[in-house]
mmCIF file of C-alpha atoms and ligand atoms in Angstrom:
data_model
loop_
_atom_site.group_PDB
_atom_site.id
_atom_site.type_symbol
_atom_site.label_atom_id
_atom_site.label_comp_id
_atom_site.label_asym_id
_atom_site.label_seq_id
_atom_site.Cartn_x
_atom_site.Cartn_y
_atom_site.Cartn_z
ATOM 1 C CA MET A 1 0.000 0.000 0.000
ATOM 2 C CA ASN A 2 1.224 3.533 -0.771
ATOM 3 C CA LYS A 3 2.449 5.407 2.296
ATOM 4 C CA PRO A 4 1.070 8.859 3.138
ATOM 5 C CA VAL A 5 3.077 11.562 1.386
ATOM 6 C CA ILE A 6 5.001 14.478 2.878
ATOM 7 C CA LEU A 7 5.481 17.443 0.550
ATOM 8 C CA ILE A 8 8.757 19.319 0.861
ATOM 9 C CA GLY A 9 7.778 22.939 0.200
ATOM 10 C CA GLY A 10 4.317 24.424 0.618
ATOM 11 C CA GLY A 11 4.122 27.135 -2.060
ATOM 12 C CA GLY A 12 2.229 27.289 -5.343
ATOM 13 C CA HIS A 13 3.772 24.198 -6.914
ATOM 14 C CA ALA A 14 2.915 22.187 -3.776
ATOM 15 C CA LYS A 15 -0.774 22.905 -4.410
ATOM 16 C CA VAL A 16 -0.737 21.114 -7.755
ATOM 17 C CA VAL A 17 1.404 18.257 -6.438
ATOM 18 C CA ALA A 18 -0.968 17.735 -3.479
ATOM 19 C CA ASP A 19 -3.967 17.874 -5.791
ATOM 20 C CA CYS A 20 -2.311 15.301 -8.067
ATOM 21 C CA ILE A 21 -1.641 12.870 -5.214
ATOM 22 C CA LEU A 22 -5.217 13.204 -3.969
ATOM 23 C CA SER A 23 -6.538 12.695 -7.527
ATOM 24 C CA CYS A 24 -4.650 9.385 -7.628
ATOM 25 C CA GLY A 25 -6.340 8.242 -4.403
ATOM 26 C CA GLY A 26 -3.230 8.931 -2.323
ATOM 27 C CA CYS A 27 -3.023 10.616 1.065
ATOM 28 C CA VAL A 28 -1.032 13.778 1.811
ATOM 29 C CA ALA A 29 0.124 13.778 5.445
ATOM 30 C CA GLY A 30 1.294 17.402 5.330
ATOM 31 C CA VAL A 31 4.000 19.833 4.319
ATOM 32 C CA LEU A 32 7.487 20.642 5.600
ATOM 33 C CA ASP A 33 8.530 24.206 4.797
ATOM 34 C CA ASP A 34 11.148 26.569 6.253
ATOM 35 C CA ARG A 35 9.241 29.764 5.406
ATOM 36 C CA LEU A 36 5.640 28.968 6.308
ATOM 37 C CA PRO A 37 4.445 28.698 9.928
ATOM 38 C CA PRO A 38 3.243 25.363 11.340
ATOM 39 C CA GLY A 39 -0.522 25.088 10.918
ATOM 40 C CA HIS A 40 -0.633 27.172 7.717
ATOM 41 C CA GLU A 41 -2.680 25.216 5.159
ATOM 42 C CA THR A 42 -1.211 24.880 1.669
ATOM 43 C CA LEU A 43 -4.615 23.545 0.612
ATOM 44 C CA PRO A 44 -7.597 23.023 2.919
ATOM 45 C CA GLY A 45 -6.713 20.069 5.165
ATOM 46 C CA ILE A 46 -3.012 20.018 4.147
ATOM 47 C CA PRO A 47 -1.114 21.750 6.957
ATOM 48 C CA VAL A 48 2.510 22.731 7.400
ATOM 49 C CA LEU A 49 3.857 20.292 10.009
ATOM 50 C CA GLY A 50 7.213 21.946 10.613
ATOM 51 C CA SER A 51 10.531 22.806 8.988
ATOM 52 C CA ILE A 52 12.373 20.627 6.470
ATOM 53 C CA ALA A 53 14.989 19.748 9.129
ATOM 54 C CA GLU A 54 12.249 17.795 10.936
ATOM 55 C CA TYR A 55 11.882 15.300 8.077
ATOM 56 C CA GLU A 56 13.358 12.370 10.017
ATOM 57 C CA LYS A 57 10.271 12.267 12.271
ATOM 58 C CA TYR A 58 8.220 11.189 9.247
ATOM 59 C CA ALA A 59 10.806 9.190 7.281
ATOM 60 C CA GLY A 60 9.691 5.779 8.595
ATOM 61 C CA ASP A 61 5.972 6.097 7.917
ATOM 62 C CA CYS A 62 5.788 8.394 4.887
ATOM 63 C CA SER A 63 7.185 8.829 1.402
ATOM 64 C CA PHE A 64 8.300 12.253 0.199
ATOM 65 C CA ILE A 65 8.200 14.466 -2.882
ATOM 66 C CA ILE A 66 9.971 17.809 -3.351
ATOM 67 C CA ALA A 67 7.165 20.171 -4.378
ATOM 68 C CA ILE A 68 9.347 23.174 -5.259
ATOM 69 C CA GLY A 69 9.678 24.604 -8.787
ATOM 70 C CA SER A 70 13.365 25.611 -8.565
ATOM 71 C CA CYS A 71 15.600 22.992 -10.199
ATOM 72 C CA GLU A 72 18.575 23.993 -8.054
ATOM 73 C CA VAL A 73 16.624 23.669 -4.797
ATOM 74 C CA ARG A 74 15.279 20.242 -5.798
ATOM 75 C CA ARG A 75 18.804 19.079 -6.612
ATOM 76 C CA ARG A 76 20.130 20.241 -3.212
ATOM 77 C CA LEU A 77 17.299 18.766 -1.151
ATOM 78 C CA ALA A 78 17.359 15.445 -3.010
ATOM 79 C CA GLY A 79 20.999 15.106 -1.994
ATOM 80 C CA GLU A 80 20.369 16.067 1.624
ATOM 81 C CA LEU A 81 17.277 14.049 2.595
ATOM 82 C CA GLN A 82 17.587 10.298 3.140
ATOM 83 C CA VAL A 83 13.986 9.241 2.510
ATOM 84 C CA SER A 84 11.818 7.121 0.269
ATOM 85 C CA TRP A 85 10.730 9.263 -2.705
ATOM 86 C CA ARG A 86 7.236 9.284 -4.210
ATOM 87 C CA THR A 87 6.511 9.940 -7.893
ATOM 88 C CA ALA A 88 3.214 11.724 -8.653
ATOM 89 C CA ILE A 89 1.586 11.239 -12.068
ATOM 90 C CA HIS A 90 -1.747 12.958 -12.663
ATOM 91 C CA PRO A 91 -4.511 10.606 -13.873
ATOM 92 C CA THR A 92 -5.024 12.716 -17.015
ATOM 93 C CA ALA A 93 -1.334 12.582 -18.015
ATOM 94 C CA ALA A 94 -0.569 10.262 -20.934
ATOM 95 C CA VAL A 95 2.577 8.386 -20.022
ATOM 96 C CA SER A 96 3.752 5.618 -22.344
ATOM 97 C CA ARG A 97 4.291 2.198 -20.844
ATOM 98 C CA PHE A 98 7.645 2.347 -22.611
ATOM 99 C CA ALA A 99 8.743 5.545 -20.849
ATOM 100 C CA GLU A 100 10.950 5.516 -17.748
ATOM 101 C CA ILE A 101 10.079 7.926 -14.959
ATOM 102 C CA GLY A 102 12.658 8.531 -12.222
ATOM 103 C CA GLU A 103 11.916 8.683 -8.509
ATOM 104 C CA GLY A 104 10.431 11.877 -7.084
ATOM 105 C CA CYS A 105 9.102 13.150 -10.433
ATOM 106 C CA TYR A 106 5.840 15.076 -10.842
ATOM 107 C CA ILE A 107 3.879 14.743 -14.096
ATOM 108 C CA GLY A 108 0.974 17.162 -14.264
ATOM 109 C CA PRO A 109 -2.502 17.206 -15.808
ATOM 110 C CA HIS A 110 -2.649 16.544 -19.569
ATOM 111 C CA ALA A 111 1.123 16.216 -19.918
ATOM 112 C CA ALA A 112 2.302 13.658 -22.478
ATOM 113 C CA VAL A 113 5.415 11.516 -22.127
ATOM 114 C CA ASN A 114 5.775 9.312 -25.168
ATOM 115 C CA ALA A 115 7.443 5.985 -25.871
ATOM 116 C CA CYS A 116 11.059 5.471 -24.860
ATOM 117 C CA ALA A 117 11.366 8.853 -23.137
ATOM 118 C CA VAL A 118 13.495 8.780 -19.986
ATOM 119 C CA ILE A 119 12.726 11.322 -17.266
ATOM 120 C CA GLY A 120 15.463 11.833 -14.663
ATOM 121 C CA ALA A 121 14.741 11.824 -10.934
ATOM 122 C CA HIS A 122 13.011 14.793 -9.266
ATOM 123 C CA SER A 123 11.996 16.347 -12.578
ATOM 124 C CA ILE A 124 8.755 18.205 -13.232
ATOM 125 C CA ILE A 125 6.772 17.663 -16.415
ATOM 126 C CA ASN A 126 4.209 20.371 -15.840
ATOM 127 C CA THR A 127 0.626 20.907 -17.033
ATOM 128 C CA GLY A 128 0.146 20.109 -20.708
ATOM 129 C CA ALA A 129 3.850 19.752 -21.519
ATOM 130 C CA VAL A 130 4.762 17.394 -24.361
ATOM 131 C CA VAL A 131 7.830 15.177 -24.069
ATOM 132 C CA GLU A 132 8.055 13.273 -27.324
ATOM 133 C CA HIS A 133 9.488 9.821 -28.022
ATOM 134 C CA ASP A 134 13.125 9.058 -27.168
ATOM 135 C CA ASN A 135 13.673 12.230 -25.125
ATOM 136 C CA ILE A 136 16.243 12.018 -22.355
ATOM 137 C CA ILE A 137 15.483 14.536 -19.630
ATOM 138 C CA GLY A 138 18.205 15.013 -17.004
ATOM 139 C CA ALA A 139 17.435 14.858 -13.290
ATOM 140 C CA TYR A 140 16.030 17.972 -11.542
ATOM 141 C CA SER A 141 14.745 19.433 -14.802
ATOM 142 C CA HIS A 142 11.506 21.365 -15.207
ATOM 143 C CA ILE A 143 9.495 21.196 -18.400
ATOM 144 C CA SER A 144 7.025 24.020 -17.744
ATOM 145 C CA PRO A 145 3.347 24.239 -18.698
ATOM 146 C CA GLY A 146 2.736 23.953 -22.424
ATOM 147 C CA ALA A 147 6.386 23.430 -23.412
ATOM 148 C CA ILE A 148 6.915 21.075 -26.357
ATOM 149 C CA LEU A 149 9.975 18.909 -26.882
ATOM 150 C CA GLY A 150 10.177 17.178 -30.276
ATOM 151 C CA GLY A 151 11.405 13.608 -30.705
ATOM 152 C CA SER A 152 14.890 12.546 -29.538
ATOM 153 C CA VAL A 153 15.607 15.740 -27.608
ATOM 154 C CA THR A 154 18.208 15.519 -24.830
ATOM 155 C CA ILE A 155 18.053 17.928 -21.886
ATOM 156 C CA GLY A 156 20.872 18.103 -19.310
ATOM 157 C CA GLU A 157 20.416 18.100 -15.541
ATOM 158 C CA GLY A 158 18.641 20.976 -13.859
ATOM 159 C CA THR A 159 17.494 22.711 -17.035
ATOM 160 C CA GLN A 160 14.177 24.544 -17.167
ATOM 161 C CA ILE A 161 12.229 24.776 -20.407
ATOM 162 C CA CYS A 162 9.821 27.622 -19.623
ATOM 163 C CA MET A 163 6.132 27.989 -20.459
ATOM 164 C CA GLY A 164 5.232 27.437 -24.084
ATOM 165 C CA ALA A 165 8.818 27.061 -25.294
ATOM 166 C CA CYS A 166 9.613 24.568 -28.067
ATOM 167 C CA VAL A 167 12.704 22.482 -28.649
ATOM 168 C CA ARG A 168 13.178 21.152 -32.162
ATOM 169 C CA ASN A 169 13.532 17.395 -32.563
ATOM 170 C CA ASN A 170 17.043 15.889 -32.193
ATOM 171 C CA ILE A 171 18.341 18.956 -30.297
ATOM 172 C CA MET A 172 20.608 18.649 -27.254
ATOM 173 C CA ILE A 173 20.494 21.288 -24.479
ATOM 174 C CA CYS A 174 23.118 21.133 -21.737
ATOM 175 C CA GLY A 175 22.452 21.206 -17.995
ATOM 176 C CA GLY A 176 21.843 24.369 -15.991
ATOM 177 C CA CYS A 177 19.988 26.214 -18.769
ATOM 178 C CA VAL A 178 16.780 28.231 -18.763
ATOM 179 C CA ILE A 179 14.965 28.385 -22.105
ATOM 180 C CA GLY A 180 12.602 31.348 -21.716
ATOM 181 C CA ALA A 181 8.855 31.398 -22.168
ATOM 182 C CA GLY A 182 7.839 31.137 -25.824
ATOM 183 C CA ALA A 183 11.385 30.545 -27.068
ATOM 184 C CA VAL A 184 12.166 28.098 -29.858
ATOM 185 C CA ALA A 185 15.472 26.239 -29.559
ATOM 186 C CA VAL A 186 16.574 25.175 -33.039
ATOM 187 C CA LYS A 187 20.274 24.401 -32.438
ATOM 188 C CA ASP A 188 22.207 22.440 -29.830
ATOM 189 C CA ILE A 189 23.046 24.508 -26.740
ATOM 190 C CA ASP A 190 26.259 23.612 -24.945
ATOM 191 C CA ILE A 191 26.837 26.724 -22.802
ATOM 192 C CA SER A 192 24.779 26.940 -19.591
ATOM 193 C CA GLY A 193 22.722 30.120 -19.514
ATOM 194 C CA THR A 194 19.372 31.768 -20.071
ATOM 195 C CA TYR A 195 18.110 31.780 -23.658
ATOM 196 C CA ALA A 196 15.073 33.540 -25.122
ATOM 197 C CA GLY A 197 13.402 34.419 -28.400
ATOM 198 C CA VAL A 198 12.732 32.813 -31.756
ATOM 199 C CA PRO A 199 15.176 31.362 -32.556
ATOM 200 C CA ALA A 200 16.480 31.132 -28.980
ATOM 201 C CA LYS A 201 19.557 33.296 -28.303
ATOM 202 C CA LEU A 202 21.729 33.664 -25.211
ATOM 203 C CA LEU A 203 20.409 36.323 -22.791
ATOM 204 C CA LYS A 204 22.957 35.676 -20.053
ATOM 205 C CA GLN A 205 25.576 33.052 -19.352
ATOM 206 C CA ILE A 206 25.791 31.243 -16.008
ATOM 207 C CA PRO A 207 29.201 32.071 -14.450
ATOM 208 C CA GLU A 208 31.510 28.995 -14.487
ATOM 209 C CA ASN A 209 32.000 29.033 -10.677
ATOM 210 C CA ASN A 210 28.234 29.064 -10.051
ATOM 211 C CA THR A 211 27.821 25.436 -8.904
HETATM 212 C C1 COA B 1 13.604 33.748 -19.488
HETATM 213 C C2 COA B 1 13.286 34.272 -18.088
HETATM 214 C C3 COA B 1 13.515 33.161 -17.065
HETATM 215 C C4 COA B 1 14.239 35.424 -17.866
HETATM 216 O O1 COA B 1 13.970 36.011 -16.658
HETATM 217 P P1 COA B 1 14.973 37.151 -16.107
HETATM 218 O O2 COA B 1 16.366 36.599 -16.061
HETATM 219 O O3 COA B 1 14.382 37.669 -14.838
HETATM 220 O O4 COA B 1 14.967 38.210 -17.263
HETATM 221 P P2 COA B 1 14.343 39.699 -17.281
HETATM 222 O O5 COA B 1 12.865 39.636 -16.998
HETATM 223 O O6 COA B 1 15.211 40.555 -16.413
HETATM 224 O O7 COA B 1 14.503 40.120 -18.796
HETATM 225 C C5 COA B 1 15.789 40.422 -19.372
HETATM 226 C C6 COA B 1 15.547 40.815 -20.816
HETATM 227 O O8 COA B 1 15.163 39.659 -21.563
HETATM 228 C C7 COA B 1 13.835 39.838 -22.138
HETATM 229 N N1 COA B 1 13.105 38.576 -21.949
HETATM 230 C C8 COA B 1 12.884 37.949 -20.777
HETATM 231 N N2 COA B 1 12.204 36.810 -20.986
HETATM 232 C C9 COA B 1 11.998 36.738 -22.308
HETATM 233 C C10 COA B 1 11.327 35.785 -23.119
HETATM 234 N N3 COA B 1 10.779 34.681 -22.592
HETATM 235 N N4 COA B 1 11.316 35.983 -24.440
HETATM 236 C C11 COA B 1 11.890 37.098 -24.975
HETATM 237 N N5 COA B 1 12.528 38.045 -24.248
HETATM 238 C C12 COA B 1 12.584 37.861 -22.940
HETATM 239 C C13 COA B 1 13.214 40.967 -21.345
HETATM 240 O O9 COA B 1 12.255 41.651 -22.102
HETATM 241 C C14 COA B 1 14.411 41.813 -21.009
HETATM 242 O O10 COA B 1 14.757 42.563 -22.155
HETATM 243 P P3 COA B 1 15.314 44.107 -22.010
HETATM 244 O O11 COA B 1 16.612 43.962 -21.256
HETATM 245 O O12 COA B 1 15.466 44.531 -23.435
HETATM 246 O O13 COA B 1 14.284 44.837 -21.234
HETATM 247 C C15 COA B 1 11.802 34.707 -17.927
HETATM 248 O O14 COA B 1 11.491 35.870 -18.602
HETATM 249 C C16 COA B 1 10.800 33.645 -18.354
HETATM 250 O O15 COA B 1 10.613 33.333 -19.517
HETATM 251 N N6 COA B 1 10.140 33.081 -17.334
HETATM 252 C C17 COA B 1 9.153 32.058 -17.474
HETATM 253 C C18 COA B 1 9.243 31.152 -16.254
HETATM 254 C C19 COA B 1 8.353 29.952 -16.372
HETATM 255 O O16 COA B 1 8.009 29.450 -17.432
HETATM 256 N N7 COA B 1 7.975 29.453 -15.227
HETATM 257 C C20 COA B 1 7.101 28.305 -15.104
HETATM 258 C C21 COA B 1 6.139 28.536 -13.990
HETATM 259 S S1 COA B 1 5.074 27.156 -13.748
#
C-alpha cells in the first residue's frame, strides 16, 4: 500500500502536487517548509507540520516528494534528505508504458510523455507539456506548462524549459539552462545560460563558478 506523502515545500507548486496525489487516491500527510508557519494550510486540510529539518520524524511512515519549482533547490534537497521518494503522475497525463520515470518526479494534468522517453529523478513535467518519443530529460529538470519537446531531444540536468517554449527534434540542451517562455530552440546549446526568443539566443551566461 502507498504510504502517506510528505510534501517538501508548501508554495504554489505544492498545491498542484498535493492535488495530483489526492486525484490518484493517495493521502497527503502534510508539508514541511522553512518559510511557512506550522498550521498554515497549503490547501484546505493540508497543513505545514514543521521545517524541512524535521523530516526524520516522518521518514519511517511516509514517502516524500519535493514540491518546489526551482531545479537547483530540488537538486540540493534530493541530496540532503535520506527518505523514500514518491513519484506523482496525474490521472489525465498520458505516459507511455515504454517511458521511464525517475523517482520523485511530478507529471501534471494533460502532460504527455511518449514511448522510450526517460525522465530523470526529481523532474517536473508540468501541465500540458509534451515530451516526445526518445527524449532524455536530465534529473532535476523542469518542463514548464505547455512546453513542447520534439522527438529525440536531450536535456541536461537541472534545465528549465519555460512555459510554451519549443525544442526542435534531435536537439541537445546542456544542464543548468533556462529556455525562456515562448522561445524556440533550433540548435544544440552547450553553454549553460538563459536563452530567449525565436530562434532562442543567449540572454545571459551562467558564471563557471556558479555550482
Ligand atoms: C527567461 C526568463 C527566465 C528570464 O527572466 P529574467 O532573467 O528575470 O529576465 P528579465 O525579466 O530581467 O529580462 C531580461 C531581458 O530579456 C527579455 N526577456 C525575458 N524573458 C523573455 C522571453 N521569454 N522571451 C523574450 N525576451 C525575454 C526581457 O524583455 C528583457 O529585455 P530588455 O533587457 O530589453 O528589457 C523569464 O522571462 C521567463 O521566460 N520566465 C518564465 C518562467 C516559467 O516558465 N515558469 C514556469 C512557472 S510554472
